[in-house]
Coordinates of C-alpha atoms in Angstrom, one line a residue:
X1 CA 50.6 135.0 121.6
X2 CA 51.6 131.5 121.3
X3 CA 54.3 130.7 118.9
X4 CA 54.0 128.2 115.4
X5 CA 54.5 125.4 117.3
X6 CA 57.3 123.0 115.9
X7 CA 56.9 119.1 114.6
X8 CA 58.2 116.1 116.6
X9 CA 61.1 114.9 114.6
X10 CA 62.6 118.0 113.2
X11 CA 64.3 120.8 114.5
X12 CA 61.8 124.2 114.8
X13 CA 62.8 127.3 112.9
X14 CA 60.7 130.6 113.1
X15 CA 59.1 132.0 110.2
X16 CA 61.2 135.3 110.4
X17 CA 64.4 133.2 111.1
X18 CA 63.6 131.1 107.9
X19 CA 63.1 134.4 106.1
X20 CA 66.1 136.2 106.9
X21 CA 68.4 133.4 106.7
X22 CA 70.4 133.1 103.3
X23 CA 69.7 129.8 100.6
X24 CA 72.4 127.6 101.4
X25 CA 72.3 125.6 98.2
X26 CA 70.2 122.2 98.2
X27 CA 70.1 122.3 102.0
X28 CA 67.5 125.0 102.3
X29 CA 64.8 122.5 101.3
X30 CA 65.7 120.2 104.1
X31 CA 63.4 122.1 106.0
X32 CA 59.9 120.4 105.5
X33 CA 61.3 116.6 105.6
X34 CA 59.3 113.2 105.0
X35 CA 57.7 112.3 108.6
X36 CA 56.7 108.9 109.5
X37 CA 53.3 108.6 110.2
X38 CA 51.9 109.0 114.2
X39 CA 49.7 107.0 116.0
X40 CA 48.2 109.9 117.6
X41 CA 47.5 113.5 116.1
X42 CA 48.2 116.0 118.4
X43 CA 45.9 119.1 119.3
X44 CA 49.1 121.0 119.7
X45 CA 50.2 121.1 116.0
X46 CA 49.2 119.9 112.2
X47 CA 50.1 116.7 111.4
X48 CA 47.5 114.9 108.7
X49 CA 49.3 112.0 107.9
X50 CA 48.2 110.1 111.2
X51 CA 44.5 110.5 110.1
X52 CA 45.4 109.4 106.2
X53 CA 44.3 105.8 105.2
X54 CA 45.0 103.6 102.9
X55 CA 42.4 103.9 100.1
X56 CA 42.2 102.3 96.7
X57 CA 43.8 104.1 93.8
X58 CA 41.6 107.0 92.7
X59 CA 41.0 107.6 89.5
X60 CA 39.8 111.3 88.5
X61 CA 37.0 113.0 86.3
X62 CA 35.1 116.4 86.6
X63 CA 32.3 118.7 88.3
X64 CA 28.9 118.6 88.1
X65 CA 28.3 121.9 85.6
X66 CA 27.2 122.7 82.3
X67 CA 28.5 120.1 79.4
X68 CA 32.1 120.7 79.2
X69 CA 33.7 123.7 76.4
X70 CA 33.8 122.6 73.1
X71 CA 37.7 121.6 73.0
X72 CA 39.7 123.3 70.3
X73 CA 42.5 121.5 67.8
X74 CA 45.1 123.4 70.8
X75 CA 43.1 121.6 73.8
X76 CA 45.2 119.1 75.4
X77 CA 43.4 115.8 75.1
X78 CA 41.9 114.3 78.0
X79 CA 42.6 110.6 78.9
X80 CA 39.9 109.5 81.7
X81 CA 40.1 106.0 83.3
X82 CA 36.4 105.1 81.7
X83 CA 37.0 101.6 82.8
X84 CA 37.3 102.2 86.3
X85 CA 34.3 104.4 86.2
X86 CA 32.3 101.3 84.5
X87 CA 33.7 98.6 86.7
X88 CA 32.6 101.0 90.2
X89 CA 29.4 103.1 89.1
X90 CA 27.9 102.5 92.5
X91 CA 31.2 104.1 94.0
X92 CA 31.0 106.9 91.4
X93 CA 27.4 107.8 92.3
X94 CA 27.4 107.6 96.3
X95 CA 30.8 109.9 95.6
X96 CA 28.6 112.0 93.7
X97 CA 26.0 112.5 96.3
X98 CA 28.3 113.0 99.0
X99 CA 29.5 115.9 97.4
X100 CA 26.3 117.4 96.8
X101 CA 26.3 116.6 92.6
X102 CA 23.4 114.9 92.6
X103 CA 22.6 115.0 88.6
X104 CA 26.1 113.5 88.0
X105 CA 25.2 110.3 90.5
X106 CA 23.5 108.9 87.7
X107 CA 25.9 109.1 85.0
X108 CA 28.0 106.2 85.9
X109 CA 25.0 103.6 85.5
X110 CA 24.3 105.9 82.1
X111 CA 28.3 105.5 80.5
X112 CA 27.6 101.9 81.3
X113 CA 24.5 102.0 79.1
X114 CA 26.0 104.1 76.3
X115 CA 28.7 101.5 76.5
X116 CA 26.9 98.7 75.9
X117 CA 25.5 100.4 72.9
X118 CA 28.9 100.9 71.7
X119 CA 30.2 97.6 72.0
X120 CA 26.9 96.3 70.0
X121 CA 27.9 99.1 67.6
X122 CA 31.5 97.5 67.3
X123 CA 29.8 93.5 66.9
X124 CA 27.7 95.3 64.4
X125 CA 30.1 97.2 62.5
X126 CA 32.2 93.8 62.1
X127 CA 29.7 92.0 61.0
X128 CA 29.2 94.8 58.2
X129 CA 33.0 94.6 57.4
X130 CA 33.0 90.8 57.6
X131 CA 30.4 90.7 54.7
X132 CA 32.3 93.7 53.0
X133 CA 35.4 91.5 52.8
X134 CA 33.4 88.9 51.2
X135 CA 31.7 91.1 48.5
X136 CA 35.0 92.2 47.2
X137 CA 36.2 88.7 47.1
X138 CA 33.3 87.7 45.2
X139 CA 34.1 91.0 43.1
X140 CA 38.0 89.7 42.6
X141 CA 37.2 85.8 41.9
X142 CA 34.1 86.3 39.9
X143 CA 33.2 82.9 38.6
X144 CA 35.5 80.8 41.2
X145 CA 34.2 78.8 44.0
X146 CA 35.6 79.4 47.1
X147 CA 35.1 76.8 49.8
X148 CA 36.8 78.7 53.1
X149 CA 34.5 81.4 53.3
X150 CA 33.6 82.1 57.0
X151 CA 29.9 83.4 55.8
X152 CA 29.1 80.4 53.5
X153 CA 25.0 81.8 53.5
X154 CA 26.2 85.0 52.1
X155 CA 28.9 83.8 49.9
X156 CA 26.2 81.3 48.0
X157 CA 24.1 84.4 48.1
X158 CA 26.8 86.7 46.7
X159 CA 27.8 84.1 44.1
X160 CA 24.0 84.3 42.5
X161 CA 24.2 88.4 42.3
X162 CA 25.1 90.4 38.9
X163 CA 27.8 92.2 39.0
X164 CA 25.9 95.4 38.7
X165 CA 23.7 94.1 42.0
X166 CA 27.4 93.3 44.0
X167 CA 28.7 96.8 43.1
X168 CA 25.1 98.0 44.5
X169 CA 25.6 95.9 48.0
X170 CA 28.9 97.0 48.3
X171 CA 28.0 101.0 48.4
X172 CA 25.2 100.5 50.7
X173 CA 27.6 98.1 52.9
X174 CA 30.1 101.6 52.9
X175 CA 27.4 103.8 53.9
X176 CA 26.0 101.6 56.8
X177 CA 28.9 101.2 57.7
X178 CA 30.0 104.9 57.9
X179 CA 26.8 105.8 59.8
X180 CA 27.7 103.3 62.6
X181 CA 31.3 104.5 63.0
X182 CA 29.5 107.7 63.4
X183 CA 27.3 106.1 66.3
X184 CA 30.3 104.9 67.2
X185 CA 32.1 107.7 68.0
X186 CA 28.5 110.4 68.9
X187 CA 28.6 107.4 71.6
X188 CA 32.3 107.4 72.6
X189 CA 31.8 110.9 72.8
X190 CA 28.7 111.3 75.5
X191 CA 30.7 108.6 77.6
X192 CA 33.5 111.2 77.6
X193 CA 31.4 114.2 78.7
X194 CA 29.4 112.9 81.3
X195 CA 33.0 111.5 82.5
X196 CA 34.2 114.9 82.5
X197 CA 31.1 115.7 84.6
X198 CA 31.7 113.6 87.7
X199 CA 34.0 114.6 90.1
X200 CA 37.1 112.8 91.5
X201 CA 36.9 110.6 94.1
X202 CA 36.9 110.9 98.1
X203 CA 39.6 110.3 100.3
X204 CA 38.8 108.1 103.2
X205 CA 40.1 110.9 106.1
X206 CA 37.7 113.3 104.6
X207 CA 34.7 113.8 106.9
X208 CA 30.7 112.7 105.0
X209 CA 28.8 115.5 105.3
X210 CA 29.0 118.8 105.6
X211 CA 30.4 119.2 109.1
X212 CA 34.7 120.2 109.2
X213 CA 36.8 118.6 111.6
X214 CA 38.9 120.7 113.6
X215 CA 42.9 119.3 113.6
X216 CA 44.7 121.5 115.3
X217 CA 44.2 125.6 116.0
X218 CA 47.2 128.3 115.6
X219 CA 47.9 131.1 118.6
X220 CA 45.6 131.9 121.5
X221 CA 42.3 132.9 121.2
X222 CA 42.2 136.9 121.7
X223 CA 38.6 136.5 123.6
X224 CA 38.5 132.6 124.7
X225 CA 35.6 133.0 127.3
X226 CA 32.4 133.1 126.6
X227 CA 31.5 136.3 128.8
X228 CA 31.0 139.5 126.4
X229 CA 34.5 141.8 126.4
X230 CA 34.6 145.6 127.4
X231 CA 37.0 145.6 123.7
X232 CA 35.3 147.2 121.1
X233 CA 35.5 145.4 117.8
X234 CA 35.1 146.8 114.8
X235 CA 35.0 146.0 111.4
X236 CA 38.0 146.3 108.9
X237 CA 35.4 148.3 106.6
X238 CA 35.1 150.9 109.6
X239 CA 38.8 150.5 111.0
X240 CA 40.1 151.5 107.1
X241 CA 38.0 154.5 106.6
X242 CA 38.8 155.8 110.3
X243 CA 42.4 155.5 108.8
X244 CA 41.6 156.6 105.3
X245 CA 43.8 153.5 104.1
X246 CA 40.3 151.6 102.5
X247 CA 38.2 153.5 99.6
X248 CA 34.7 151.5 99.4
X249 CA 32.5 154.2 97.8
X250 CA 34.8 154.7 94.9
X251 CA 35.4 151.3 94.0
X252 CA 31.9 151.3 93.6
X253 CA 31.9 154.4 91.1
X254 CA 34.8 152.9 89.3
X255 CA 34.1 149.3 89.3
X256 CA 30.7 148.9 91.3
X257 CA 30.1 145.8 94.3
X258 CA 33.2 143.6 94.8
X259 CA 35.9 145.9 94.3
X260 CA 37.9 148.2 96.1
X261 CA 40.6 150.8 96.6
X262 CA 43.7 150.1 98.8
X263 CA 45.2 153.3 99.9
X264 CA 48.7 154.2 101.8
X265 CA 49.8 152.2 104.3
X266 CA 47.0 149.3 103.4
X267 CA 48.4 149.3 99.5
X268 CA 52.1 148.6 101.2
X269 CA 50.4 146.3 103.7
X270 CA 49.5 144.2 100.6
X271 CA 53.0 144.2 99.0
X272 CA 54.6 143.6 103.0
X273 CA 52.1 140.1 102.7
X274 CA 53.2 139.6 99.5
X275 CA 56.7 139.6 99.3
X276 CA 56.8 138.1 102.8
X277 CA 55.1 134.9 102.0
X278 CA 57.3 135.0 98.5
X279 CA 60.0 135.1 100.6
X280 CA 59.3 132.4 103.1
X281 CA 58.2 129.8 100.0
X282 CA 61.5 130.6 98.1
X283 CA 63.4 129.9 100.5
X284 CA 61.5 126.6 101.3
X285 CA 62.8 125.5 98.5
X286 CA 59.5 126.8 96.0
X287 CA 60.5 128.3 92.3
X288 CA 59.1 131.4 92.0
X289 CA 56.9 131.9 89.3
X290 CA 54.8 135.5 87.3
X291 CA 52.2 133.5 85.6
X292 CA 49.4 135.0 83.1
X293 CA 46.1 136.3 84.2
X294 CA 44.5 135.4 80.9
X295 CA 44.1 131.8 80.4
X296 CA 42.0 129.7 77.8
X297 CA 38.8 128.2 79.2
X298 CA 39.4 125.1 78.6
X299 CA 42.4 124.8 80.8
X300 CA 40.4 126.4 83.5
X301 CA 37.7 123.6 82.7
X302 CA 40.7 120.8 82.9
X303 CA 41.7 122.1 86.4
X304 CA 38.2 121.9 87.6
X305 CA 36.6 125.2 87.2
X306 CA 34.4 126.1 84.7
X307 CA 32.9 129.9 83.7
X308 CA 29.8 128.9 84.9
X309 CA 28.4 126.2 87.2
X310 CA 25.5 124.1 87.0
X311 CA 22.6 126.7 87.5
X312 CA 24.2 128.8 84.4
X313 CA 25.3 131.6 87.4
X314 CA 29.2 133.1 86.2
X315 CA 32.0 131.6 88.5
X316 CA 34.9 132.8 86.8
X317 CA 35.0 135.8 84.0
X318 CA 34.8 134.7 80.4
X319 CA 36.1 136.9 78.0
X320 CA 33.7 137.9 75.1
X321 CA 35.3 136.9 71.4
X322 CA 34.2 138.8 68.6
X323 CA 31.6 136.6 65.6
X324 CA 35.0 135.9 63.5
X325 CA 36.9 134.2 66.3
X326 CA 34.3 132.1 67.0
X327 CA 33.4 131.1 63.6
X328 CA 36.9 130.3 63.0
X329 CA 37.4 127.7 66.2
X330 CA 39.5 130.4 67.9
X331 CA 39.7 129.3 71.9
X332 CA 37.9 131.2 74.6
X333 CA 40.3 133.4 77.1
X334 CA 38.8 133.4 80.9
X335 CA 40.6 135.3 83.4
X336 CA 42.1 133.1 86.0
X337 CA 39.9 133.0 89.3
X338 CA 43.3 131.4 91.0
X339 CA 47.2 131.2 90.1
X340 CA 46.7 127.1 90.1
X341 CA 45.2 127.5 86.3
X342 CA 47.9 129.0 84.6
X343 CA 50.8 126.7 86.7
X344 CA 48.7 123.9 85.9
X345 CA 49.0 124.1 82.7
X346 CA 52.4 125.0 82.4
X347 CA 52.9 121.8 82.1
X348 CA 49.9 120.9 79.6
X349 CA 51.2 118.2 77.0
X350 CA 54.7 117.9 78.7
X351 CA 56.3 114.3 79.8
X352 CA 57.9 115.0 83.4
X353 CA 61.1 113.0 84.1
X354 CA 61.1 111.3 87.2
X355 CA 63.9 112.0 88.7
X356 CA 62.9 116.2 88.5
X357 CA 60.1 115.4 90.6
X358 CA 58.2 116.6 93.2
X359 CA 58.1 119.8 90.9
X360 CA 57.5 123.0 93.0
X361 CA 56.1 126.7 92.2
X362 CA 54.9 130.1 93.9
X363 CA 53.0 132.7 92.4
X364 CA 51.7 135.9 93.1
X365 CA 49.0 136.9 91.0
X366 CA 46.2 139.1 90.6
X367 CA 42.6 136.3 91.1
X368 CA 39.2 137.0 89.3
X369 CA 36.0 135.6 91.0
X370 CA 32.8 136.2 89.6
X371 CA 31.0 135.5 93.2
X372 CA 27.6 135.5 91.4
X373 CA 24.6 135.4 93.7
X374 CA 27.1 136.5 96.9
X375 CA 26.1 139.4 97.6
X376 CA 25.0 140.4 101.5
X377 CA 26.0 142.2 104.0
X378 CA 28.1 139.2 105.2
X379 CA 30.1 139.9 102.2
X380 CA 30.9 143.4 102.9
X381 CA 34.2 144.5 103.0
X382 CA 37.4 142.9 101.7
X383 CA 35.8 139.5 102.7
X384 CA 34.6 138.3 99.5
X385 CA 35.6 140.4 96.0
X386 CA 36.1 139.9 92.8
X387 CA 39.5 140.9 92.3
X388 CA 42.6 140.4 95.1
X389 CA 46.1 138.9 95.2
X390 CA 47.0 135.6 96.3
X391 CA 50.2 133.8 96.7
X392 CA 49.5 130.0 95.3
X393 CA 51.4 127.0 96.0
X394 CA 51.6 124.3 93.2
X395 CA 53.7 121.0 92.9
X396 CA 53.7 117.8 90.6
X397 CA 54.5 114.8 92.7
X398 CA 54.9 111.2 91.7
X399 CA 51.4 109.6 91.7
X400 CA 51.9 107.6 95.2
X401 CA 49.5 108.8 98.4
X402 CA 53.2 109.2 100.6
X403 CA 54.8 111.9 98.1
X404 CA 51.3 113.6 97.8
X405 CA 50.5 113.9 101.2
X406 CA 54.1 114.9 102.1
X407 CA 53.5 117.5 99.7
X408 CA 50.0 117.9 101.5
X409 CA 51.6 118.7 104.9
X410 CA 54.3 120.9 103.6
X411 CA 51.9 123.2 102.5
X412 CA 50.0 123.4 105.0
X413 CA 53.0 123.5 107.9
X414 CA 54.0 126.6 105.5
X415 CA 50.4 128.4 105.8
X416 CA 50.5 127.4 109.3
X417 CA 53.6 129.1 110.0
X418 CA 52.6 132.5 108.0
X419 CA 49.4 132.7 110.0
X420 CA 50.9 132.2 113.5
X421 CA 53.5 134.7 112.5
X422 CA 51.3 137.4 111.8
X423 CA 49.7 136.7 115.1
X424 CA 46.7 135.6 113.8
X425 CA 44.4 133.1 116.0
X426 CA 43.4 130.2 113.7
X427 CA 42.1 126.6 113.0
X428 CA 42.9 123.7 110.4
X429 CA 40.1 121.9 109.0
X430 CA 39.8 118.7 107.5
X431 CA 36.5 119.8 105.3
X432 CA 33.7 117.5 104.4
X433 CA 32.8 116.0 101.1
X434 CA 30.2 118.5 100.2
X435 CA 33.0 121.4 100.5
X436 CA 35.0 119.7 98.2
X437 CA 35.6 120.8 94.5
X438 CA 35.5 118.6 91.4
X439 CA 39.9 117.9 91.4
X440 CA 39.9 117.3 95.2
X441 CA 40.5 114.5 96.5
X442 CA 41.2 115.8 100.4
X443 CA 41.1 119.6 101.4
X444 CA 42.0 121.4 104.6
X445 CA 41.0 125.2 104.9
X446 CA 42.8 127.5 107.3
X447 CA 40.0 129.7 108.8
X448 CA 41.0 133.1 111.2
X449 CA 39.3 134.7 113.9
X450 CA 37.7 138.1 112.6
X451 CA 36.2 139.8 115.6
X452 CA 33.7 141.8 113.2
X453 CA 32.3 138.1 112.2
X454 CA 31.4 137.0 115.9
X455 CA 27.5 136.4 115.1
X456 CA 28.6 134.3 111.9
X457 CA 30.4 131.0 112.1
X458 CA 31.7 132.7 115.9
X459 CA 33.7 134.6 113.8
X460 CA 35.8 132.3 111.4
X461 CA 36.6 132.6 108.1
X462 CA 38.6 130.9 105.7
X463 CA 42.1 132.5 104.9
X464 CA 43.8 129.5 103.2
X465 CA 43.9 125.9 102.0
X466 CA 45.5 123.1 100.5
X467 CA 43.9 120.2 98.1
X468 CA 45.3 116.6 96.6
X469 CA 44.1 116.4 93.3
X470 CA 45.7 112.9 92.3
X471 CA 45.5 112.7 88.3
X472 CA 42.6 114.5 87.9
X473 CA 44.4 117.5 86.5
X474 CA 47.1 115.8 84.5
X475 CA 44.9 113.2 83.2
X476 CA 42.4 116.5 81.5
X477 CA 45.5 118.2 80.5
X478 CA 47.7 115.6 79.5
X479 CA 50.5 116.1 81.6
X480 CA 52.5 112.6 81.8
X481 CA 55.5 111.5 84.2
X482 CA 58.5 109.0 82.4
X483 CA 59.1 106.4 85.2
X484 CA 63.0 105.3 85.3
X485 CA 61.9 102.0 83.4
X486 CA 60.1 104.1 80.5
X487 CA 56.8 103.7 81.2
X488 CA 54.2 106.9 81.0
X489 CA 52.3 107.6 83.8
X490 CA 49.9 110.6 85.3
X491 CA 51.3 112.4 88.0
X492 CA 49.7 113.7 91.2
X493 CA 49.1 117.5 91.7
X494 CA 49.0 119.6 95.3
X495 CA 48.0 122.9 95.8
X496 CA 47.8 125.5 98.5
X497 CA 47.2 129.4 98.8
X498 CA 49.8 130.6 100.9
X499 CA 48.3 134.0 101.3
X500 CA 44.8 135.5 100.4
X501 CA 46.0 138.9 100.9
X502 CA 42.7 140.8 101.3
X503 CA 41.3 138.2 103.5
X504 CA 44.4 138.4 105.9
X505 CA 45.0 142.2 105.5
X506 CA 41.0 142.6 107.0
X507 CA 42.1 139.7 109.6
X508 CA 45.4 142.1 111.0
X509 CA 43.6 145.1 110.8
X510 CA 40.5 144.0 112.7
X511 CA 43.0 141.8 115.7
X512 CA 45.7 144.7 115.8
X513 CA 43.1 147.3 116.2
X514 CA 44.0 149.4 119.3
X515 CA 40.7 151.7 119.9
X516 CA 42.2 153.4 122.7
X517 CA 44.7 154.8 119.8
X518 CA 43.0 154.4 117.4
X519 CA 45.5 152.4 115.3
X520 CA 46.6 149.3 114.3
X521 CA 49.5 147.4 115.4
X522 CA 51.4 146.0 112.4
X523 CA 53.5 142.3 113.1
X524 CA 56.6 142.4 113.5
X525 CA 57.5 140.3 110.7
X526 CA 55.8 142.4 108.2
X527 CA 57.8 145.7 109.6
X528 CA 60.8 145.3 107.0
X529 CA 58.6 145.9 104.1
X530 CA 56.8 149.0 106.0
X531 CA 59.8 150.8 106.3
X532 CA 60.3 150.1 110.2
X533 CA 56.7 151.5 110.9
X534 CA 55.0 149.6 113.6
X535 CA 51.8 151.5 113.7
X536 CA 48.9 152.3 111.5
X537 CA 47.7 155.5 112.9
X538 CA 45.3 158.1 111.5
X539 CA 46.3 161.3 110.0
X540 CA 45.2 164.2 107.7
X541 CA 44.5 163.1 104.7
X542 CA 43.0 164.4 101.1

């Protein structure tokens, strides 16, 4: 097994070495520092910044779904860069078809309709005032002449009404006037939606289509050749119930497709990945963080994920309200389908001093997917469920491309390190526009080897990855950053899984599966937290 492989520039540290050594104060962060950018990316280790481009300032909005959720008087209030979106609506919609939202490529050219409308509404509407203003001065100087009247049609006009018949004008010039305020704003307001609607834009490294690029891979490949091995490979399903540490059958009793029982050494497996990849974050400098699973939809909708997509199927679980709650405005509670919500809006209506920034936070949390329409039997197993734990990096960085992407790579080197220490074989991904979600704006994906997956995708599958969102979230949950000079701006937010747990547990079961013992070799670096054992073996159990 090859090790993580260190970056030019900085000194290399092992994972376990980084876990075991005490905080030292400030210093401890010092480990993932700046790097200039390279010429040339190397095969041998991650290093993203030499593929980044400049590219123009992006400015955010939202997925192709299902009109946004009603927003409550608690909602933060979203401020989108509408003018950006009218002044590039040819950007916006090739944006939109490259990642596969097709019915949001034509709202750009339709907000610059409604906002033509609008601004004839506004001409309109001061016209109506104009010849308001002039009615109650005809009202006030009854029986004077007035020779500066900007209108001098209407004020002869005015000047030959009764009383009674000026009185008269003036109500109906209230009531026009009221409905085209209302226009006014019914207008402002479908500008806003189908704003929320289109997703943010592309970064320039991130491949057109829907084909990955490969950046670097992590450890040797446990079967490089293409001749077939005399190893057996098994499935995780098969490996845990020769080891009686996985319970499929009643999960589905209990809970039905999607879920599962972890059992002995497996349930301390998931608290070894848990508190190992805590661990390593803290002491990379990451505030630790126990947020909620409950969240209200429509900070789940700000961060980019809505309960249902745009063919009505469930993505996340909404929970039910009763007819009073409704009635009385009362916000809908989702469970969070990923730590990111709820650290997200932590910081929901909060101003962010400069100087605190980058901001940056761990969780471990219980997730809640849906997976509507998923099921198969490429599915089966700990693959793809609806509930598991994952260890989420977030951070808030100053909205400049360099503090992002440092931010980008530091996640990532993190993951990268994790992985290799576990002795997993895997690859980084720079991943195309149409496997990107509404917030990001770039997103690598760490995929591992699972031998049981050979005749799908030659066995890869995603275990982690890491997004730049920009302002996209901020700007929907009005999170704002003080510059030194006083001025407001959006910041930038980053985020990264640093452990899927079931996704990695199935990976380390399946590649430290011994059948000649019929066991499975634990990694080392997990071995504290399973009391020294370095074996998974079978045994009698009840």
């Amino acid at each position: 097994m090859r090790p993580p492989v260190s970056v030019p520039g900085r000194p290399f540290t092992c994972l376990r070495c980084l876990v075991q050594t005490p905080r030292q104060g400030p210093a401890a962060s010092t480990r993932y520092r700046p790097r200039k950018p390279q010429t040339t990316p190397r095969a041998s280790y991650h290093s993203t910044r030499a593929l980044l481009q400049d590219q123009p300032h992006p400015t955010t909005p939202e997925h192709q779904q299902p009109a946004p959720l009603p927003q409550t008087t608690t909602a933060p209030k979203a401020s989108l860069d509408l003018k950006h979106i009218r002044q590039n609506p040819d950007l916006y919609a090739q944006n939109c078809r490259e990642r596969n939202y097709p019915a949001a490529a034509s709202y750009p050219a339709r907000i610059n309709d409604l906002f033509a409308q609008w601004q004839a509404k506004q001409r309109e509407a001061r016209r109506m005032r104009e010849r308001g203003n002039l009615l109650r001065g005809q009202l006030a100087n009854r029986g004077r002449a007035s020779r500066d009247d900007p209108d001098e049609k209407a004020a002869i006009t005015f000047r030959s009404m009764s009383r009674e018949q000026l009185l008269e004008e003036t109500r109906k010039i209230k009531a026009d006037l009221a409905a085209i305020e209302e226009a006014e704003s019914s207008l402002a307001a479908e500008m806003q939606r189908l704003a929320l609607a289109i997703p943010n834009l592309t970064s320039d490294v991130t491949p057109r289509g829907d084909e990955p690029l490969v950046l670097s891979y992590i450890n040797d490949h446990p079967e490089p050749g293409p001749a077939v091995s005399d190893r057996v490979w098994r499935s995780h399903v098969h490996i845990g119930a020769e080891l009686g540490i996985l319970d499929f059958a009643a999960a589905s009793s209990t809970s039905g497709w999607g879920w599962y029982f972890l059992l002995d050494e497996a349930a301390q497996l998931e608290q070894a990945l848990v508190s190992y990849a805590l661990a390593a974050a803290t002491r990379a400098g990451w505030r630790q963080v126990s947020p909620p699973s409950m969240v209200y939809s429509h900070i789940a909708g700000a961060c980019g994920f809505q309960p249902r997509d745009a063919h009505g199927e469930t993505q996340i679980y909404a929970i039910s309200q009763a007819a009073d709650d409704t009635a009385r405005g009362k916000p809908e509670l989702s469970l969070a389908g990923t730590a990111e919500i709820p650290l997200a809006g932590m910081k929901a209506d909060t101003i962010l001093d400069e100087p605190d920034l980058p901001l940056k936070r761990v969780a471990a949390s219980r997730c809640y997917r849906a997976e509507a329409g998923a099921r198969g039997n490429e599915t089966k197993g700990l693959y793809r469920v609806h509930e598991f734990t994952k260890v989420e990096l977030f951070a808030w960085t100053p909205p400049e491309h360099d503090a992002a992407s440092d931010m980008f790579d530091e996640m990532i080197d993190l993951q990268t390190e994790l992985l290799g220490s576990l002795g997993l074989h895997c690859r980084v991904l720079e991943m195309p526009t149409a496997d990107l979600g509404a917030s990001a704006v770039r997103k690598c994906d760490i995929e591992a080897f699972f031998p049981s997956r050979r005749d799908r995708n030659d066995g890869w599958g995603e275990v982690t990855s890491a997004s730049i969102c920009t302002d996209y979230q901020t700007r929907r949950l009005a999170t704002r950053l003080k510059l030194a000079g006083g001025k407001l701006v959006y910041p930038w937010t980053v985020n990264g899984t640093a452990l899927a747990v079931p996704r990695v547990l199935a990976a380390i079961l399946e590649n430290g599966w011994d059948e000649s013992e019929m066991a499975v070799t634990i990694p080392e670096v997990l071995r504290p937290w399973m009391d020294g054992r370095e074996k998974i073996g079978p045994k009698r159990r009840c």
